[in-house]
Amino acid sequence: MNLEKIKTALETEINPEINYSKKQKLASVLIIIYDDPPKILMTKKPSTMVQHGGEISFPGGKLTDSDNNLLETALRETKEETGLDISRNNIIGQLEQVTTLNSGFTILPFVCILDCITNLVANSEVESFLQIPLTPFLDTLENDMDPEHNSIQEMYLFTFEKNLIWGASARMLKQINSLLKEKPL
């Protein structure tokens, strides 16, 4: 599987606006797929963080008043967390929104394709970067049977080395996995 085939499978219309009530907390993330063979970039949060401490996630964060839409949020947060200055032109689509189990955020995931990435610079919200080979990673999909994780909807689990990816990030990865399998590459 190469980047062009992945791009074809994941390309969708981009609509960074979602209908929501003022009570909802909104966030967005950027799913960065890059390199040959394709890899996906994820971050590990420091265990000292109040929300999502120690978890593996995609670069991103909450909508602020200075953001015009959720795509701006994803691009701004990605730059803050990784040092990557990604152009809107590199965004190829978006996935269905997901809700976090613990913090109650509604997250809109955007997908980005890059030839390569260099010079990652972590801020205080990132303990480390995981540059994960995409195809073998997606093959680790399994149902998450942890009763603490399963209280709101079906949950999934992915594994990379000794890292477990679950919750909202795993539901986003499940969407990618399904889209790649739906469209023959």
Coordinates of N, CA and C in Angstrom, one line a residue:
M1 N 0.8 -1.2 0.0 CA 0.0 0.0 0.0 C 0.9 1.2 0.0
N2 N 0.7 2.2 -0.9 CA 1.4 3.4 -1.0 C 0.6 4.6 -0.6
L3 N 1.2 5.8 -0.5 CA 0.5 7.0 -0.1 C -0.6 7.4 -1.1
E4 N -0.3 7.2 -2.4 CA -1.3 7.6 -3.4 C -2.6 6.7 -3.2
K5 N -2.4 5.4 -3.0 CA -3.6 4.6 -2.8 C -4.3 4.9 -1.5
I6 N -3.6 5.2 -0.5 CA -4.2 5.6 0.8 C -5.0 6.9 0.6
K7 N -4.4 7.8 -0.1 CA -5.0 9.1 -0.4 C -6.4 8.9 -1.1
T8 N -6.4 8.1 -2.1 CA -7.6 7.8 -2.9 C -8.7 7.2 -2.0
A9 N -8.3 6.3 -1.1 CA -9.2 5.6 -0.2 C -9.8 6.6 0.9
L10 N -9.0 7.5 1.3 CA -9.4 8.4 2.5 C -9.8 9.8 2.1
E11 N -9.7 10.1 0.8 CA -10.2 11.4 0.3 C -11.7 11.6 0.5
T12 N -12.0 12.7 1.2 CA -13.4 13.0 1.4 C -13.6 14.6 1.3
E13 N -14.8 15.0 1.3 CA -15.1 16.4 1.4 C -14.7 16.9 2.7
I14 N -14.2 18.1 2.8 CA -13.7 18.7 4.1 C -14.8 19.7 4.5
N15 N -15.3 19.5 5.7 CA -16.3 20.4 6.2 C -16.0 20.6 7.7
P16 N -15.2 21.7 8.0 CA -14.7 21.8 9.4 C -15.7 22.4 10.4
E17 N -16.9 22.5 9.9 CA -18.0 23.0 10.8 C -18.9 21.8 11.2
I18 N -19.3 21.8 12.5 CA -20.2 20.7 12.9 C -21.3 21.4 13.7
N19 N -22.5 20.8 13.7 CA -23.6 21.3 14.5 C -23.4 20.8 15.9
Y20 N -23.5 21.8 16.8 CA -23.3 21.4 18.2 C -24.0 22.4 19.1
S21 N -24.2 22.0 20.4 CA -24.8 22.9 21.3 C -23.6 23.6 22.1
K22 N -23.9 24.7 22.7 CA -22.9 25.5 23.4 C -22.3 24.7 24.6
K23 N -23.1 23.7 25.0 CA -22.6 22.9 26.1 C -21.5 21.9 25.8
Q24 N -21.5 21.5 24.5 CA -20.5 20.6 24.0 C -19.1 21.2 24.0
K25 N -18.1 20.4 24.3 CA -16.7 20.8 24.2 C -16.2 20.2 22.9
L26 N -15.7 21.1 22.1 CA -15.2 20.7 20.7 C -13.7 20.7 20.6
A27 N -13.2 19.7 19.9 CA -11.8 19.6 19.6 C -11.6 19.0 18.2
S28 N -10.4 19.0 17.7 CA -10.1 18.4 16.5 C -8.6 17.8 16.5
V29 N -8.4 16.8 15.7 CA -7.0 16.3 15.6 C -6.6 16.2 14.1
L30 N -5.3 16.0 13.9 CA -4.8 15.8 12.6 C -4.1 14.4 12.6
I31 N -4.6 13.6 11.7 CA -4.1 12.3 11.5 C -3.1 12.4 10.3
I32 N -1.8 12.3 10.6 CA -0.8 12.5 9.6 C -0.2 11.1 9.2
I33 N -0.4 10.9 7.9 CA 0.1 9.6 7.2 C 1.2 10.1 6.3
Y34 N 2.3 9.4 6.3 CA 3.5 9.9 5.6 C 4.5 8.7 5.3
D35 N 5.4 8.9 4.4 CA 6.6 8.1 4.1 C 6.2 6.9 3.2
D36 N 7.2 6.1 2.9 CA 7.1 4.9 2.1 C 8.0 3.9 2.6
P37 N 7.5 2.8 3.2 CA 6.1 2.5 3.3 C 5.4 3.4 4.3
P38 N 4.1 3.6 4.2 CA 3.3 4.5 5.0 C 3.4 4.3 6.5
K39 N 3.6 5.4 7.2 CA 3.6 5.5 8.7 C 2.5 6.4 9.1
I40 N 2.1 6.3 10.4 CA 1.2 7.3 11.0 C 1.8 7.9 12.2
L41 N 1.6 9.1 12.4 CA 2.2 9.8 13.6 C 1.3 9.9 14.7
M42 N 1.7 9.5 15.9 CA 0.9 9.6 17.1 C 1.8 10.2 18.2
T43 N 1.2 10.7 19.2 CA 1.9 11.3 20.4 C 1.6 10.6 21.6
K44 N 2.5 10.5 22.5 CA 2.2 10.0 23.9 C 2.2 11.2 24.8
K45 N 1.1 11.3 25.6 CA 0.9 12.4 26.5 C 1.7 12.1 27.8
P46 N 2.3 13.2 28.4 CA 2.9 12.9 29.7 C 1.9 12.4 30.7
S47 N 2.4 11.5 31.6 CA 1.4 10.9 32.6 C 1.0 12.0 33.6
T48 N 1.7 13.1 33.7 CA 1.3 14.2 34.6 C 0.2 15.0 34.1
M49 N -0.3 14.9 32.9 CA -1.4 15.7 32.4 C -2.7 15.3 33.1
V50 N -3.5 16.3 33.4 CA -4.8 16.0 34.1 C -5.7 15.2 33.3
Q51 N -5.9 15.6 32.0 CA -6.8 14.9 31.1 C -6.0 14.1 30.1
H52 N -6.3 12.8 30.0 CA -5.6 11.9 29.0 C -4.1 11.7 29.3
G53 N -3.7 11.9 30.5 CA -2.3 11.7 30.9 C -1.9 10.2 30.5
G54 N -0.7 10.1 29.9 CA -0.1 8.8 29.5 C -0.7 8.2 28.3
E55 N -1.8 8.8 27.7 CA -2.5 8.1 26.6 C -1.8 8.5 25.3
I56 N -2.0 7.6 24.3 CA -1.5 7.8 22.9 C -2.6 8.4 22.1
S57 N -2.3 9.5 21.4 CA -3.3 10.2 20.6 C -2.7 10.8 19.4
F58 N -3.6 11.4 18.6 CA -3.1 12.2 17.5 C -2.9 13.7 17.9
P59 N -2.0 14.4 17.2 CA -1.9 15.8 17.5 C -3.2 16.5 17.4
G60 N -3.5 17.4 18.3 CA -4.7 18.2 18.2 C -5.1 18.7 19.6
G61 N -6.3 19.3 19.7 CA -6.7 19.9 20.9 C -8.1 20.6 20.8
K62 N -8.4 21.4 21.8 CA -9.7 22.0 21.8 C -9.8 23.3 21.0
L63 N -11.0 23.5 20.5 CA -11.3 24.7 19.8 C -11.2 25.9 20.7
T64 N -10.6 27.0 20.2 CA -10.5 28.2 21.0 C -11.2 29.3 20.2
D65 N -11.5 30.5 20.9 CA -12.2 31.6 20.3 C -11.4 32.2 19.1
S66 N -10.1 32.0 19.1 CA -9.3 32.5 18.0 C -9.4 31.7 16.7
D67 N -9.9 30.4 16.8 CA -10.0 29.5 15.7 C -11.3 29.8 14.9
N68 N -11.2 29.9 13.6 CA -12.4 30.1 12.8 C -13.2 28.9 12.6
N69 N -12.5 27.7 12.7 CA -13.2 26.4 12.5 C -12.3 25.3 13.1
L70 N -12.8 24.1 13.0 CA -12.1 23.0 13.6 C -10.8 22.6 12.8
L71 N -10.8 22.9 11.5 CA -9.6 22.6 10.8 C -8.4 23.5 11.2
E72 N -8.7 24.8 11.5 CA -7.7 25.7 12.0 C -7.2 25.2 13.4
T73 N -8.1 24.7 14.2 CA -7.8 24.1 15.5 C -6.8 23.0 15.3
A74 N -7.1 22.1 14.4 CA -6.2 20.9 14.2 C -4.8 21.3 13.7
L75 N -4.8 22.3 12.8 CA -3.5 22.7 12.2 C -2.7 23.5 13.3
R76 N -3.3 24.4 14.1 CA -2.7 25.1 15.1 C -2.1 24.2 16.2
E77 N -3.0 23.3 16.7 CA -2.5 22.4 17.7 C -1.4 21.5 17.3
T78 N -1.5 21.0 16.0 CA -0.4 20.2 15.5 C 0.9 20.9 15.5
K79 N 0.9 22.2 15.0 CA 2.1 23.0 15.0 C 2.7 23.1 16.4
E80 N 1.8 23.4 17.4 CA 2.2 23.6 18.8 C 2.8 22.3 19.3
E81 N 2.2 21.2 19.1 CA 2.6 19.9 19.7 C 3.8 19.2 18.9
T82 N 3.9 19.5 17.6 CA 4.9 18.7 16.9 C 6.0 19.6 16.2
G83 N 5.7 20.9 16.1 CA 6.5 21.8 15.3 C 6.3 21.8 13.8
L84 N 5.4 20.9 13.3 CA 5.1 20.8 11.9 C 4.1 21.9 11.5
D85 N 4.5 22.6 10.4 CA 3.7 23.7 9.9 C 3.0 23.1 8.6
I86 N 1.8 22.5 8.8 CA 1.2 21.8 7.7 C 0.2 22.7 7.0
S87 N 0.2 22.7 5.7 CA -0.6 23.5 4.9 C -2.0 22.9 4.8
R88 N -3.0 23.7 4.6 CA -4.4 23.3 4.4 C -4.4 22.4 3.1
N89 N -3.5 22.7 2.2 CA -3.5 21.9 0.9 C -3.1 20.4 1.1
N90 N -2.5 20.1 2.3 CA -2.1 18.7 2.6 C -3.3 17.9 3.2
I91 N -4.4 18.6 3.5 CA -5.5 17.9 4.2 C -6.3 17.3 3.1
I92 N -6.5 16.0 3.1 CA -7.2 15.2 2.1 C -8.7 14.9 2.4
G93 N -9.0 15.0 3.7 CA -10.4 14.6 4.1 C -10.5 14.6 5.6
Q94 N -11.7 14.1 6.0 CA -12.0 14.0 7.5 C -12.7 12.8 7.7
L95 N -12.7 12.4 9.0 CA -13.5 11.2 9.4 C -14.7 11.6 10.1
E96 N -15.5 10.7 10.5 CA -16.7 11.0 11.4 C -16.2 11.4 12.7
Q97 N -17.0 12.4 13.3 CA -16.6 12.8 14.7 C -16.8 11.7 15.7
V98 N -16.0 11.8 16.8 CA -16.0 10.8 17.9 C -16.1 11.6 19.2
T99 N -16.5 10.9 20.2 CA -16.6 11.6 21.5 C -15.7 10.8 22.5
T100 N -15.0 11.6 23.3 CA -14.1 10.9 24.3 C -14.9 10.4 25.5
L101 N -14.5 9.3 26.0 CA -15.1 8.7 27.1 C -15.0 9.5 28.4
N102 N -13.8 9.9 28.7 CA -13.6 10.5 30.0 C -13.8 12.0 30.1
S103 N -13.4 12.7 29.1 CA -13.5 14.2 29.1 C -14.7 14.8 28.4
G104 N -15.4 14.0 27.6 CA -16.6 14.5 27.0 C -16.4 15.4 25.8
F105 N -15.3 15.3 25.2 CA -15.0 16.2 24.0 C -15.6 15.5 22.7
T106 N -16.2 16.3 21.9 CA -16.6 15.9 20.5 C -15.4 16.3 19.6
I107 N -14.8 15.3 19.0 CA -13.6 15.5 18.2 C -13.8 15.2 16.7
L108 N -13.4 16.2 15.9 CA -13.5 16.0 14.4 C -12.1 15.7 13.9
P109 N -11.8 14.5 13.4 CA -10.5 14.2 12.9 C -10.3 14.5 11.4
F110 N -9.2 15.2 11.1 CA -8.8 15.5 9.7 C -7.7 14.6 9.3
V111 N -7.6 14.3 8.0 CA -6.5 13.4 7.5 C -5.6 14.2 6.6
C112 N -4.3 14.0 6.8 CA -3.3 14.7 6.1 C -2.3 13.7 5.5
I113 N -1.9 13.9 4.3 CA -0.9 13.0 3.6 C 0.4 13.9 3.4
L114 N 1.5 13.4 3.8 CA 2.8 14.1 3.6 C 3.8 13.1 3.0
D115 N 4.7 13.5 2.2 CA 5.8 12.6 1.7 C 6.7 12.2 2.8
C116 N 7.0 13.1 3.7 CA 7.9 12.8 4.8 C 7.7 13.8 5.9
I117 N 8.2 13.5 7.1 CA 8.2 14.5 8.2 C 9.6 14.6 8.7
T118 N 10.1 15.7 9.2 CA 11.4 15.9 9.8 C 11.3 16.9 10.9
N119 N 12.3 16.9 11.7 CA 12.4 17.9 12.8 C 11.2 18.0 13.7
L120 N 10.7 16.9 14.3 CA 9.6 17.0 15.2 C 10.1 17.6 16.5
V121 N 9.3 18.6 17.0 CA 9.7 19.3 18.2 C 8.5 19.2 19.2
A122 N 8.7 18.5 20.3 CA 7.6 18.3 21.2 C 7.4 19.5 22.2
N123 N 6.1 19.8 22.5 CA 5.9 20.8 23.5 C 5.6 20.1 24.8
S124 N 5.1 20.8 25.8 CA 4.9 20.2 27.1 C 3.7 19.2 27.1
E125 N 2.9 19.2 26.1 CA 1.8 18.2 26.0 C 2.2 16.9 25.4
V126 N 3.5 16.8 25.0 CA 4.0 15.6 24.3 C 5.2 15.0 25.0
E127 N 5.1 13.8 25.5 CA 6.2 13.1 26.1 C 7.1 12.5 25.0
S128 N 6.5 11.9 24.0 CA 7.2 11.3 22.9 C 6.4 11.1 21.7
F129 N 7.0 10.9 20.5 CA 6.4 10.7 19.3 C 6.5 9.2 18.9
L130 N 5.4 8.7 18.3 CA 5.4 7.3 17.8 C 5.2 7.4 16.3
Q131 N 6.2 6.9 15.6 CA 6.1 6.9 14.1 C 5.9 5.4 13.7
I132 N 4.6 5.1 13.5 CA 4.1 3.7 13.4 C 3.9 3.2 12.0
P133 N 4.5 2.1 11.6 CA 4.2 1.6 10.3 C 2.7 1.3 10.2
L134 N 2.0 1.9 9.2 CA 0.5 1.9 9.1 C -0.1 0.5 9.0
T135 N 0.3 -0.3 8.0 CA -0.4 -1.5 7.7 C -0.3 -2.5 8.8
P136 N 0.9 -2.8 9.3 CA 1.0 -3.8 10.5 C 0.3 -3.3 11.7
F137 N 0.2 -2.0 11.9 CA -0.5 -1.4 13.0 C -2.0 -1.6 12.9
L138 N -2.5 -1.3 11.7 CA -4.0 -1.5 11.6 C -4.4 -3.0 11.7
D139 N -3.4 -3.9 11.4 CA -3.7 -5.3 11.6 C -3.8 -5.8 13.0
T140 N -3.4 -4.9 14.0 CA -3.5 -5.3 15.4 C -4.9 -5.0 16.0
L141 N -5.8 -4.5 15.2 CA -7.2 -4.2 15.6 C -7.8 -5.4 16.4
E142 N -8.4 -5.1 17.5 CA -9.2 -6.0 18.3 C -10.2 -5.3 19.1
N143 N -11.3 -6.0 19.5 CA -12.3 -5.4 20.4 C -11.7 -5.1 21.8
D144 N -12.0 -4.0 22.3 CA -11.5 -3.6 23.7 C -12.5 -4.2 24.7
M145 N -12.0 -5.1 25.4 CA -12.9 -5.8 26.4 C -12.9 -5.2 27.8
D146 N -12.1 -4.2 28.0 CA -11.9 -3.6 29.3 C -13.3 -2.9 29.7
P147 N -13.9 -3.4 30.8 CA -15.3 -2.8 31.1 C -15.2 -1.3 31.4
E148 N -14.1 -0.8 31.8 CA -14.0 0.7 32.1 C -14.0 1.4 30.8
H149 N -13.6 0.8 29.7 CA -13.5 1.5 28.4 C -14.8 1.3 27.6
N150 N -15.6 0.3 27.9 CA -16.7 -0.1 27.1 C -18.1 0.5 27.5
S151 N -18.1 1.5 28.3 CA -19.4 1.9 28.9 C -20.2 2.8 28.0
I152 N -19.7 3.4 26.9 CA -20.6 4.2 26.1 C -20.9 3.7 24.7
Q153 N -20.0 2.9 24.1 CA -20.2 2.4 22.8 C -19.2 1.3 22.5
E154 N -19.2 0.7 21.3 CA -18.2 -0.3 21.0 C -16.9 0.4 21.0
M155 N -15.9 -0.4 21.5 CA -14.6 0.2 21.7 C -13.6 -0.8 21.0
Y156 N -12.4 -0.2 20.6 CA -11.4 -1.0 19.9 C -10.1 -0.7 20.6
L157 N -9.1 -1.6 20.2 CA -7.8 -1.5 20.8 C -6.8 -1.8 19.7
F158 N -5.7 -1.0 19.6 CA -4.6 -1.2 18.7 C -3.4 -1.3 19.5
T159 N -2.4 -2.0 19.0 CA -1.1 -2.2 19.8 C 0.1 -1.8 18.9
F160 N 1.0 -1.0 19.5 CA 2.3 -0.7 18.8 C 3.3 -0.9 19.9
E161 N 4.2 -1.8 19.6 CA 5.3 -2.2 20.6 C 4.5 -2.4 21.9
K162 N 4.8 -1.7 23.0 CA 4.2 -2.0 24.3 C 3.1 -1.0 24.6
N163 N 2.7 -0.2 23.5 CA 1.7 0.9 23.7 C 0.3 0.4 23.3
L164 N -0.7 0.6 24.1 CA -2.1 0.3 23.8 C -2.8 1.6 23.4
I165 N -3.4 1.6 22.2 CA -4.2 2.7 21.7 C -5.6 2.3 21.8
W166 N -6.4 3.1 22.6 CA -7.8 2.8 22.8 C -8.6 4.1 22.7
G167 N -9.9 4.0 23.0 CA -10.8 5.1 23.1 C -11.0 5.8 21.8
A168 N -11.1 7.2 21.8 CA -11.4 8.0 20.6 C -10.3 7.7 19.5
S169 N -9.1 7.7 19.9 CA -8.0 7.4 18.9 C -8.2 6.1 18.2
A170 N -8.6 5.1 18.9 CA -8.8 3.7 18.3 C -10.0 3.8 17.5
R171 N -11.1 4.5 17.8 CA -12.3 4.6 17.0 C -11.9 5.3 15.7
M172 N -11.0 6.3 15.7 CA -10.6 6.9 14.5 C -9.8 6.0 13.6
L173 N -8.9 5.2 14.2 CA -8.1 4.2 13.5 C -9.0 3.2 12.9
K174 N -10.1 2.8 13.6 CA -11.0 1.8 13.1 C -11.7 2.3 11.8
Q175 N -12.0 3.6 11.8 CA -12.6 4.3 10.6 C -11.6 4.2 9.4
I176 N -10.3 4.5 9.7 CA -9.3 4.4 8.6 C -9.2 3.0 8.1
N177 N -9.2 2.0 9.0 CA -9.1 0.6 8.7 C -10.3 0.2 7.8
S178 N -11.4 0.6 8.2 CA -12.7 0.2 7.4 C -12.6 0.9 6.0
L179 N -12.2 2.2 5.9 CA -12.2 2.8 4.6 C -11.2 2.2 3.7
L180 N -10.0 1.8 4.2 CA -9.0 1.2 3.4 C -9.4 -0.2 2.9
K181 N -10.2 -0.9 3.7 CA -10.7 -2.2 3.3 C -11.9 -2.1 2.3
E182 N -12.7 -1.0 2.5 CA -13.8 -0.8 1.6 C -13.4 -0.5 0.1
K183 N -12.4 0.2 0.0 CA -12.0 0.6 -1.4 C -10.7 -0.2 -1.8
P184 N -10.9 -1.1 -2.7 CA -9.8 -2.0 -3.1 C -8.6 -1.1 -3.5
L185 N -7.4 -1.5 -3.0 CA -6.2 -0.7 -3.3 C -5.4 -1.5 -4.3

